[in-house]
Amino acid sequence: MALIVQKFGGSSVADAASITRVAERIAETHRAGNEVVVVVSAMGDTTDELLDLAQAVSENPSGRELDMLLTSGERISMALLAMAIRNLGVEARSYTGSQAGMVTDEKHGSARIVEVSPNRVRAALDAGAVAIVAGFQGFNRGTGDITTLGRGGSDTTAVALAAALGADVCEIYTDVDGIFTADPRVVPSARKIDRVTSEEMLELAAAGAKVLYIRAVEYARRHGVTIHVRSSFSRNEGTLVVNPKEGETVEEPIITGIAADLSEDKITVVGVPDVPGTAARLFTIVANAGANIDMIVQNTSTSDTGVADISFTLPTSQAKSVLDALEARRADIGFESVQYDDQIGKIALVGAGMRTNTGVSAKFFTALSDAGINIEMISTSEIRISVVTRADIVNEAVRVIHHAFDLDGESEAVVYGGTGR
Ligand code: ADP
Ligand code: ASP
Ligand code: MG
């Protein structure tokens, strides 16, 4: 008997018919003699619709109330799914995040899991039932309040439960057949990857491949959970995200895939005094404004002016508070001005084989240049090269690079559902 965690994303439970279809699959896994824990997201685009509603009544809603609102989405789908499974003659019980023992810190909107005590889930399994847990939510012991784990957080709930219960596998069911060499909505010729290391998947997720949420991949890596990403609309084998042990060799392609991200903006601080300690002061201001910055580029200062320009990228949602914080300290730091650019896109090429192969960057930049695409910023890790370009040519750039690195599959990738929102 195996213990299987199955997570179903919003597009897999978008309407009553989908919920029934998913219920049949879960009942089948249970009837085959497995213990089944299900994690479910809100139906379709419910979370986005609830966010729109919140914006319509308040420009700056409180984090506590926003979490209260958003967690209602998963509550609807978990109860409906439990009903649908029971309708098939299999006992099923649904649990909110707090009932399932998902304890988090108190950071509304992006809480971190600090403890998982799934006693009620374990008891439901012992009683022969399927346990259904609302994804994306937890609670904080200190405040007693409900929290959410950040967009896409149901993936993290699933992995955390799989780790806490010692599950054999954590299956993430979505609207495509697995992890592809690029987003199949952007590159229809993208190829499905059979196996990817968590190290490579972390880079892809960090670079915007929303098929798996970065914190879920991090958690799986730390706790040794094997993730299987697959479609709830087909029976095809998906992609295994594996954690190779120290010294174990896995066959690593030079390039694993390409990811793109349109959710970031660029800020340039112009005319920064080129003296020791300025960058430290600038980025302390940025950090205190609560921003997660990504790429940083400082131009070489020309000796006669004694000033430099520093550019960095950050999530759009954090730009305003950083701009305000910088402006407030302009005289004090002594820079000239701040420029803001909300029309950038980031593209990342990821592959563990880059470590041992030369010429990858040259090929990457040549492909972009042949297509007449200008590179505005560059950053690299051991297994990733990222560039910033204009936002409106990002999808075109991804297709060009995908082709240049011969990543195309034999057939067109299938997108079974979802709105891509
Ligand atoms: P769910 O609702 O199941 O959580 P998401 O919308 O969060 O689904 O994630 C699935 C989507 O991720 C796919 O429909 C696809 O458009 C997108 N995606 C982005 N990059 C990739 C990739 N490399 N491989 C597969 N899907 C990707
Ligand atoms: N419903 C949440 C979201 O849309 C969590 C998730 O689906 O993973 O972000
Ligand atoms: Mg998701």
Short mmCIF file of C-alpha atoms and ligand atoms in Angstrom, two decimals:
data_model
loop_
_atom_site.label_atom_id
_atom_site.label_comp_id
_atom_site.label_asym_id
_atom_site.label_seq_id
_atom_site.Cartn_x
_atom_site.Cartn_y
_atom_site.Cartn_z
CA MET A 1 0.00 0.00 0.00
CA ALA A 2 1.34 3.39 -0.97
CA LEU A 3 0.53 6.82 0.46
CA ILE A 4 -0.07 9.21 -2.41
CA VAL A 5 -0.60 12.96 -2.21
CA GLN A 6 -2.51 14.29 -5.22
CA LYS A 7 -2.80 18.05 -5.78
CA PHE A 8 -5.33 19.41 -8.27
CA GLY A 9 -4.85 22.97 -9.55
CA GLY A 10 -7.63 25.42 -10.32
CA SER A 11 -8.02 24.45 -13.97
CA SER A 12 -8.52 20.79 -12.96
CA VAL A 13 -11.52 21.68 -10.77
CA ALA A 14 -12.91 24.61 -12.76
CA ASP A 15 -16.55 23.42 -12.82
CA ALA A 16 -18.87 20.67 -11.57
CA ALA A 17 -18.02 18.35 -14.46
CA SER A 18 -14.28 18.72 -13.78
CA ILE A 19 -14.79 18.08 -10.07
CA THR A 20 -16.66 14.86 -10.90
CA ARG A 21 -13.93 13.78 -13.31
CA VAL A 22 -11.22 14.41 -10.71
CA ALA A 23 -13.28 12.63 -8.03
CA GLU A 24 -13.38 9.51 -10.21
CA ARG A 25 -9.61 9.55 -10.56
CA ILE A 26 -9.16 9.90 -6.80
CA ALA A 27 -11.67 7.12 -6.05
CA GLU A 28 -9.82 4.90 -8.50
CA THR A 29 -6.48 5.50 -6.74
CA HIS A 30 -8.16 4.74 -3.40
CA ARG A 31 -9.84 1.58 -4.69
CA ALA A 32 -6.48 0.36 -5.98
CA GLY A 33 -5.49 0.07 -2.32
CA ASN A 34 -3.61 3.32 -1.77
CA GLU A 35 -3.96 5.84 1.01
CA VAL A 36 -4.88 9.11 -0.71
CA VAL A 37 -4.46 12.67 0.52
CA VAL A 38 -5.80 15.30 -1.86
CA VAL A 39 -4.83 18.96 -1.90
CA VAL A 40 -7.08 21.22 -3.90
CA SER A 41 -6.88 24.77 -5.28
CA ALA A 42 -9.76 27.18 -5.73
CA MET A 43 -11.99 26.55 -8.78
CA GLY A 44 -10.71 28.05 -12.06
CA ASP A 45 -9.76 31.71 -11.71
CA THR A 46 -11.60 32.15 -8.37
CA THR A 47 -8.56 33.58 -6.56
CA ASP A 48 -8.05 36.25 -9.23
CA GLU A 49 -11.76 37.09 -9.20
CA LEU A 50 -11.73 37.45 -5.41
CA LEU A 51 -8.68 39.73 -5.69
CA ASP A 52 -10.53 41.86 -8.26
CA LEU A 53 -13.48 42.11 -5.87
CA ALA A 54 -11.20 43.21 -3.03
CA GLN A 55 -9.68 45.91 -5.27
CA ALA A 56 -13.16 47.11 -6.18
CA VAL A 57 -13.99 47.87 -2.55
CA SER A 58 -10.59 48.96 -1.29
CA GLU A 59 -7.38 50.18 -2.89
CA ASN A 60 -5.22 48.79 -0.14
CA PRO A 61 -7.06 45.94 1.61
CA SER A 62 -5.73 44.65 4.91
CA GLY A 63 -3.64 41.49 4.66
CA ARG A 64 -5.70 39.77 7.32
CA GLU A 65 -9.00 40.37 5.53
CA LEU A 66 -7.51 39.52 2.13
CA ASP A 67 -6.38 36.14 3.47
CA MET A 68 -9.81 35.60 5.01
CA LEU A 69 -11.35 36.28 1.59
CA LEU A 70 -8.92 34.28 -0.56
CA THR A 71 -9.02 31.15 1.61
CA SER A 72 -12.75 30.89 0.95
CA GLY A 73 -11.93 29.79 -2.63
CA GLU A 74 -10.23 26.57 -1.53
CA ARG A 75 -13.00 25.92 0.99
CA ILE A 76 -15.56 25.75 -1.79
CA SER A 77 -13.57 23.31 -3.91
CA MET A 78 -12.57 21.02 -1.04
CA ALA A 79 -16.15 20.55 0.15
CA LEU A 80 -17.50 20.00 -3.37
CA LEU A 81 -14.75 17.48 -4.10
CA ALA A 82 -15.48 15.57 -0.86
CA MET A 83 -19.17 15.43 -1.83
CA ALA A 84 -18.34 14.19 -5.32
CA ILE A 85 -16.06 11.44 -3.97
CA ARG A 86 -18.66 10.29 -1.42
CA ASN A 87 -21.16 10.18 -4.25
CA LEU A 88 -18.95 7.50 -5.80
CA GLY A 89 -19.20 5.40 -2.62
CA VAL A 90 -15.79 6.33 -1.18
CA GLU A 91 -15.56 7.98 2.23
CA ALA A 92 -13.96 11.43 2.01
CA ARG A 93 -13.43 14.19 4.57
CA SER A 94 -12.34 17.76 3.84
CA TYR A 95 -10.13 19.90 6.09
CA THR A 96 -9.15 23.56 6.07
CA GLY A 97 -5.45 24.41 6.34
CA SER A 98 -5.69 24.96 10.07
CA GLN A 99 -7.64 21.72 10.64
CA ALA A 100 -4.89 19.93 8.72
CA GLY A 101 -2.24 21.40 11.04
CA MET A 102 -0.54 23.79 8.59
CA VAL A 103 1.10 26.19 11.03
CA THR A 104 2.73 29.26 9.47
CA ASP A 105 4.42 32.47 10.47
CA GLU A 106 2.16 35.53 10.59
CA LYS A 107 3.08 37.13 7.25
CA HIS A 108 -0.27 37.58 5.49
CA GLY A 109 -0.16 36.95 1.76
CA SER A 110 3.16 35.10 1.79
CA ALA A 111 3.30 33.12 5.02
CA ARG A 112 5.95 30.45 5.50
CA ILE A 113 5.15 27.02 6.88
CA VAL A 114 6.80 26.53 10.28
CA GLU A 115 5.20 23.24 11.33
CA VAL A 116 2.93 20.60 9.84
CA SER A 117 0.91 18.44 12.24
CA PRO A 118 -1.61 16.56 10.09
CA ASN A 119 -3.13 14.50 12.92
CA ARG A 120 -6.67 14.70 11.60
CA VAL A 121 -5.51 13.83 8.10
CA ARG A 122 -3.68 10.77 9.46
CA ALA A 123 -6.76 9.77 11.47
CA ALA A 124 -8.97 10.07 8.36
CA LEU A 125 -6.57 7.79 6.45
CA ASP A 126 -6.54 5.31 9.34
CA ALA A 127 -10.33 5.27 9.15
CA GLY A 128 -10.07 4.31 5.47
CA ALA A 129 -11.18 7.70 4.14
CA VAL A 130 -9.70 9.97 1.50
CA ALA A 131 -8.50 13.19 3.19
CA ILE A 132 -8.98 16.43 1.27
CA VAL A 133 -7.03 19.48 2.35
CA ALA A 134 -7.55 23.08 1.24
CA GLY A 135 -4.35 24.26 -0.44
CA PHE A 136 -2.61 27.62 -0.06
CA GLN A 137 -3.69 28.25 3.54
CA GLY A 138 -2.53 27.89 7.12
CA PHE A 139 -2.82 29.65 10.45
CA ASN A 140 -0.56 31.44 12.85
CA ARG A 141 -0.50 30.30 16.48
CA GLY A 142 0.42 33.72 17.88
CA THR A 143 -2.31 35.77 16.21
CA GLY A 144 -4.76 32.89 15.79
CA ASP A 145 -5.37 34.21 12.27
CA ILE A 146 -5.73 32.49 8.90
CA THR A 147 -2.82 33.03 6.48
CA THR A 148 -2.06 32.29 2.81
CA LEU A 149 1.20 30.98 1.39
CA GLY A 150 1.47 33.21 -1.71
CA ARG A 151 0.09 32.71 -5.23
CA GLY A 152 0.49 29.13 -6.41
CA GLY A 153 0.84 28.08 -2.76
CA SER A 154 -1.27 24.91 -3.05
CA ASP A 155 1.81 23.23 -4.53
CA THR A 156 3.61 23.97 -1.25
CA THR A 157 0.73 22.59 0.83
CA ALA A 158 0.91 19.35 -1.15
CA VAL A 159 4.67 18.96 -0.78
CA ALA A 160 4.60 19.86 2.92
CA LEU A 161 1.89 17.26 3.60
CA ALA A 162 3.79 14.68 1.54
CA ALA A 163 6.89 15.33 3.68
CA ALA A 164 5.02 15.28 6.99
CA LEU A 165 3.12 12.07 6.17
CA GLY A 166 6.11 10.34 4.56
CA ALA A 167 4.22 9.94 1.26
CA ASP A 168 5.68 7.80 -1.51
CA VAL A 169 5.02 10.46 -4.14
CA CYS A 170 3.51 13.92 -4.46
CA GLU A 171 1.51 14.14 -7.69
CA ILE A 172 0.79 17.66 -8.97
CA TYR A 173 -2.10 17.49 -11.46
CA THR A 174 -2.45 20.43 -13.84
CA ASP A 175 -3.67 21.40 -17.33
CA VAL A 176 -0.57 20.32 -19.31
CA ASP A 177 1.18 16.91 -19.51
CA GLY A 178 4.14 17.88 -17.32
CA ILE A 179 7.07 20.25 -17.32
CA PHE A 180 8.03 21.33 -20.81
CA THR A 181 11.14 22.97 -22.28
CA ALA A 182 9.10 26.22 -22.34
CA ASP A 183 5.54 27.29 -21.53
CA PRO A 184 3.43 25.34 -24.09
CA ARG A 185 1.05 28.31 -24.31
CA VAL A 186 3.94 30.37 -25.70
CA VAL A 187 5.89 27.68 -27.56
CA PRO A 188 3.48 25.04 -28.95
CA SER A 189 6.46 22.96 -30.15
CA ALA A 190 7.86 22.70 -26.60
CA ARG A 191 8.94 19.20 -25.56
CA LYS A 192 7.84 17.39 -22.40
CA ILE A 193 10.75 16.64 -20.06
CA ASP A 194 10.67 13.16 -18.44
CA ARG A 195 12.97 13.93 -15.51
CA VAL A 196 14.34 17.16 -14.15
CA THR A 197 16.49 17.73 -11.06
CA SER A 198 15.07 19.92 -8.32
CA GLU A 199 18.09 22.18 -8.77
CA GLU A 200 17.11 22.92 -12.39
CA MET A 201 13.41 23.18 -11.53
CA LEU A 202 14.23 25.72 -8.82
CA GLU A 203 15.90 27.93 -11.40
CA LEU A 204 13.00 27.53 -13.85
CA ALA A 205 10.40 28.27 -11.15
CA ALA A 206 12.39 31.29 -9.92
CA ALA A 207 12.53 32.54 -13.51
CA GLY A 208 8.75 32.44 -13.95
CA ALA A 209 7.74 28.90 -15.03
CA LYS A 210 4.60 28.89 -12.92
CA VAL A 211 3.90 25.19 -13.50
CA LEU A 212 5.48 24.65 -10.05
CA TYR A 213 5.71 27.20 -7.29
CA ILE A 214 9.28 27.91 -6.21
CA ARG A 215 8.68 27.39 -2.51
CA ALA A 216 7.21 23.96 -3.22
CA VAL A 217 10.34 22.96 -5.12
CA GLU A 218 12.55 24.29 -2.31
CA TYR A 219 10.54 22.37 0.28
CA ALA A 220 10.66 19.17 -1.78
CA ARG A 221 14.42 19.51 -2.17
CA ARG A 222 14.99 20.06 1.52
CA HIS A 223 12.75 17.16 2.59
CA GLY A 224 13.57 14.72 -0.21
CA VAL A 225 10.03 14.61 -1.66
CA THR A 226 9.70 13.31 -5.24
CA ILE A 227 7.22 15.40 -7.27
CA HIS A 228 5.39 14.04 -10.31
CA VAL A 229 3.84 16.82 -12.43
CA ARG A 230 1.15 15.47 -14.77
CA SER A 231 -2.17 16.24 -16.40
CA SER A 232 -5.53 15.59 -14.76
CA PHE A 233 -7.03 15.54 -18.26
CA SER A 234 -4.93 12.64 -19.63
CA ARG A 235 -3.40 9.38 -18.45
CA ASN A 236 0.06 10.25 -19.78
CA GLU A 237 3.12 9.96 -17.58
CA GLY A 238 4.29 13.42 -16.59
CA THR A 239 7.61 14.82 -15.35
CA LEU A 240 9.49 13.59 -12.29
CA VAL A 241 11.29 16.23 -10.24
CA VAL A 242 14.05 14.26 -8.56
CA ASN A 243 16.59 14.97 -5.82
CA PRO A 244 19.76 13.10 -6.80
CA LYS A 245 21.87 12.06 -3.82
CA GLU A 246 25.39 13.37 -3.34
CA GLY A 247 27.67 11.68 -5.85
CA GLU A 248 24.80 10.13 -7.84
CA THR A 249 25.12 11.01 -11.51
CA VAL A 250 22.08 11.91 -13.55
CA GLU A 251 22.13 12.46 -17.25
CA GLU A 252 21.96 16.23 -17.62
CA PRO A 253 21.12 17.87 -20.92
CA ILE A 254 23.02 21.06 -21.66
CA ILE A 255 19.78 23.01 -21.73
CA THR A 256 16.71 21.96 -19.72
CA GLY A 257 14.37 24.77 -20.60
CA ILE A 258 13.49 28.43 -20.94
CA ALA A 259 11.33 30.52 -18.63
CA ALA A 260 10.02 34.05 -18.93
CA ASP A 261 8.71 36.54 -16.43
CA LEU A 262 6.64 39.65 -17.13
CA SER A 263 5.86 40.44 -13.52
CA GLU A 264 8.95 42.55 -12.79
CA ASP A 265 9.95 46.19 -13.29
CA LYS A 266 13.29 47.98 -13.41
CA ILE A 267 14.46 50.88 -11.27
CA THR A 268 17.62 52.86 -12.10
CA VAL A 269 19.23 55.13 -9.54
CA VAL A 270 21.11 57.74 -11.56
CA GLY A 271 24.23 59.60 -10.44
CA VAL A 272 25.08 57.63 -7.32
CA PRO A 273 28.30 58.82 -5.59
CA ASP A 274 30.95 56.20 -6.37
CA VAL A 275 32.30 55.81 -2.85
CA PRO A 276 32.44 52.75 -0.58
CA GLY A 277 29.21 52.08 1.29
CA THR A 278 26.74 53.72 -1.11
CA ALA A 279 25.42 50.45 -2.55
CA ALA A 280 25.03 49.12 0.98
CA ARG A 281 22.99 52.18 2.00
CA LEU A 282 20.87 52.11 -1.17
CA PHE A 283 19.99 48.45 -0.87
CA THR A 284 19.27 48.78 2.83
CA ILE A 285 16.60 51.33 1.90
CA VAL A 286 15.26 48.94 -0.74
CA ALA A 287 15.24 46.02 1.70
CA ASN A 288 13.50 48.05 4.40
CA ALA A 289 10.79 48.89 1.86
CA GLY A 290 10.15 45.13 1.74
CA ALA A 291 11.38 44.42 -1.80
CA ASN A 292 12.85 41.19 -3.18
CA ILE A 293 15.28 42.40 -5.78
CA ASP A 294 16.65 40.17 -8.47
CA MET A 295 19.16 41.42 -11.03
CA ILE A 296 21.52 44.27 -10.14
CA VAL A 297 23.74 46.10 -12.61
CA GLN A 298 26.12 48.95 -11.80
CA ASN A 299 27.69 50.77 -14.71
CA THR A 300 31.39 51.55 -14.63
CA SER A 301 31.78 55.03 -13.30
CA THR A 302 33.93 57.34 -15.33
CA SER A 303 36.67 58.73 -13.13
CA ASP A 304 35.98 62.37 -14.00
CA THR A 305 32.38 62.37 -12.79
CA GLY A 306 32.81 60.10 -9.76
CA VAL A 307 29.22 58.87 -10.04
CA ALA A 308 27.63 55.61 -11.17
CA ASP A 309 24.18 54.37 -12.20
CA ILE A 310 22.71 51.35 -10.45
CA SER A 311 19.80 49.42 -11.96
CA PHE A 312 17.87 46.57 -10.39
CA THR A 313 14.70 44.56 -11.05
CA LEU A 314 11.92 43.82 -8.58
CA PRO A 315 8.29 42.58 -8.59
CA THR A 316 5.85 45.17 -9.97
CA SER A 317 3.81 44.99 -6.77
CA GLN A 318 6.80 46.22 -4.74
CA ALA A 319 7.90 49.06 -7.04
CA LYS A 320 5.84 51.89 -5.60
CA SER A 321 7.01 51.55 -2.01
CA VAL A 322 10.66 51.30 -3.15
CA LEU A 323 10.33 54.41 -5.37
CA ASP A 324 8.82 56.36 -2.46
CA ALA A 325 11.49 55.16 -0.03
CA LEU A 326 14.33 56.08 -2.42
CA GLU A 327 12.91 59.52 -3.19
CA ALA A 328 12.65 60.26 0.53
CA ARG A 329 16.40 59.65 0.95
CA ARG A 330 17.70 61.32 -2.24
CA ALA A 331 19.51 64.27 -0.61
CA ASP A 332 20.90 62.10 2.13
CA ILE A 333 22.48 59.51 -0.26
CA GLY A 334 23.28 62.20 -2.82
CA PHE A 335 22.09 60.60 -6.07
CA GLU A 336 20.65 62.63 -8.96
CA SER A 337 17.37 60.93 -9.84
CA VAL A 338 15.41 57.68 -10.06
CA GLN A 339 14.09 56.20 -13.31
CA TYR A 340 11.29 53.68 -13.39
CA ASP A 341 10.60 51.23 -16.25
CA ASP A 342 7.54 48.98 -16.07
CA GLN A 343 7.89 47.59 -19.61
CA ILE A 344 10.61 45.00 -19.10
CA GLY A 345 10.56 41.22 -19.44
CA LYS A 346 13.03 38.63 -18.23
CA ILE A 347 14.08 35.49 -20.05
CA ALA A 348 16.12 32.70 -18.49
CA LEU A 349 17.87 29.77 -20.09
CA VAL A 350 18.42 26.93 -17.60
CA GLY A 351 20.49 23.76 -17.77
CA ALA A 352 22.87 21.93 -15.43
CA GLY A 353 25.00 20.96 -18.43
CA MET A 354 26.07 24.61 -18.77
CA ARG A 355 28.61 23.95 -16.05
CA THR A 356 30.66 21.80 -18.35
CA ASN A 357 29.86 23.24 -21.78
CA THR A 358 31.25 26.33 -23.36
CA GLY A 359 29.58 28.60 -25.86
CA VAL A 360 26.08 28.59 -24.36
CA SER A 361 26.00 32.35 -23.71
CA ALA A 362 27.45 33.08 -27.15
CA LYS A 363 24.72 31.03 -28.82
CA PHE A 364 22.03 32.62 -26.63
CA PHE A 365 23.11 36.18 -27.39
CA THR A 366 23.62 35.42 -31.10
CA ALA A 367 20.07 34.06 -31.38
CA LEU A 368 18.69 37.25 -29.82
CA SER A 369 20.85 39.48 -31.96
CA ASP A 370 19.86 37.63 -35.18
CA ALA A 371 16.25 38.35 -34.26
CA GLY A 372 17.05 42.03 -33.69
CA ILE A 373 16.31 41.80 -29.97
CA ASN A 374 18.21 44.16 -27.68
CA ILE A 375 19.57 42.89 -24.33
CA GLU A 376 19.32 45.44 -21.51
CA MET A 377 20.67 43.50 -18.52
CA ILE A 378 22.40 40.15 -18.04
CA SER A 379 22.87 37.97 -15.00
CA THR A 380 24.04 34.40 -14.57
CA SER A 381 24.19 31.59 -12.06
CA GLU A 382 26.15 28.38 -12.48
CA ILE A 383 23.27 26.81 -14.41
CA ARG A 384 21.29 29.82 -15.70
CA ILE A 385 21.69 32.83 -17.99
CA SER A 386 19.06 35.57 -17.69
CA VAL A 387 18.50 38.68 -19.74
CA VAL A 388 16.17 41.65 -19.53
CA THR A 389 14.51 42.82 -22.76
CA ARG A 390 11.47 44.92 -23.71
CA ALA A 391 8.25 43.28 -22.43
CA ASP A 392 6.47 43.20 -25.78
CA ILE A 393 9.05 40.96 -27.48
CA VAL A 394 9.53 38.42 -24.67
CA ASN A 395 7.36 35.67 -26.17
CA GLU A 396 8.98 36.09 -29.55
CA ALA A 397 12.41 35.94 -27.90
CA VAL A 398 11.52 32.72 -26.06
CA ARG A 399 10.48 31.08 -29.34
CA VAL A 400 13.68 32.22 -31.06
CA ILE A 401 15.91 30.84 -28.28
CA HIS A 402 13.91 27.60 -28.07
CA HIS A 403 14.53 27.04 -31.74
CA ALA A 404 18.21 28.03 -31.60
CA PHE A 405 18.88 25.38 -28.93
CA ASP A 406 16.95 22.64 -30.82
CA LEU A 407 14.51 22.10 -27.97
CA ASP A 408 11.45 21.41 -30.15
CA GLY A 409 9.52 18.18 -29.56
CA GLU A 410 8.12 15.80 -32.17
CA SER A 411 4.48 16.80 -31.70
CA GLU A 412 2.59 19.88 -30.54
CA ALA A 413 2.18 20.22 -26.78
CA VAL A 414 -1.43 19.91 -25.58
CA VAL A 415 -2.92 22.56 -23.31
CA TYR A 416 -6.04 20.88 -21.91
CA GLY A 417 -7.66 23.70 -20.00
CA GLY A 418 -7.12 26.80 -17.96
CA THR A 419 -7.20 30.38 -19.12
CA GLY A 420 -3.49 31.06 -18.59
CA ARG A 421 -4.44 33.88 -16.22
P1 ADP B 1 -2.67 24.98 -11.81
O1 ADP B 1 -3.97 25.72 -11.88
O2 ADP B 1 -2.84 23.53 -12.11
O3 ADP B 1 -1.88 25.26 -10.57
P2 ADP B 1 -0.88 26.76 -13.23
O4 ADP B 1 -1.59 27.69 -14.15
O5 ADP B 1 -0.39 27.30 -11.92
O6 ADP B 1 -1.83 25.50 -13.05
O7 ADP B 1 0.37 26.09 -13.96
C1 ADP B 1 0.21 25.41 -15.18
C2 ADP B 1 0.59 26.32 -16.33
O8 ADP B 1 1.98 26.64 -16.23
C3 ADP B 1 0.45 25.71 -17.70
O9 ADP B 1 -0.86 25.80 -18.21
C4 ADP B 1 1.47 26.51 -18.52
O10 ADP B 1 0.85 27.53 -19.28
C5 ADP B 1 2.38 27.15 -17.48
N1 ADP B 1 3.80 26.89 -17.69
C6 ADP B 1 4.79 27.83 -17.68
N2 ADP B 1 5.98 27.28 -17.94
C7 ADP B 1 5.77 25.95 -18.12
C8 ADP B 1 6.63 24.85 -18.42
N3 ADP B 1 7.96 25.00 -18.57
N4 ADP B 1 6.09 23.62 -18.54
C9 ADP B 1 4.76 23.46 -18.37
N5 ADP B 1 3.89 24.46 -18.09
C10 ADP B 1 4.38 25.70 -17.96
N1 ASP B 2 -5.68 29.45 -5.43
C1 ASP B 2 -4.35 29.98 -5.18
C2 ASP B 2 -3.85 30.77 -6.39
O1 ASP B 2 -4.56 30.90 -7.38
C3 ASP B 2 -3.36 28.92 -4.80
C4 ASP B 2 -3.07 27.91 -5.88
O2 ASP B 2 -3.86 27.71 -6.81
O3 ASP B 2 -2.03 27.26 -5.78
O4 ASP B 2 -2.77 31.29 -6.33
MG MG B 3 -0.22 26.56 -9.91
#
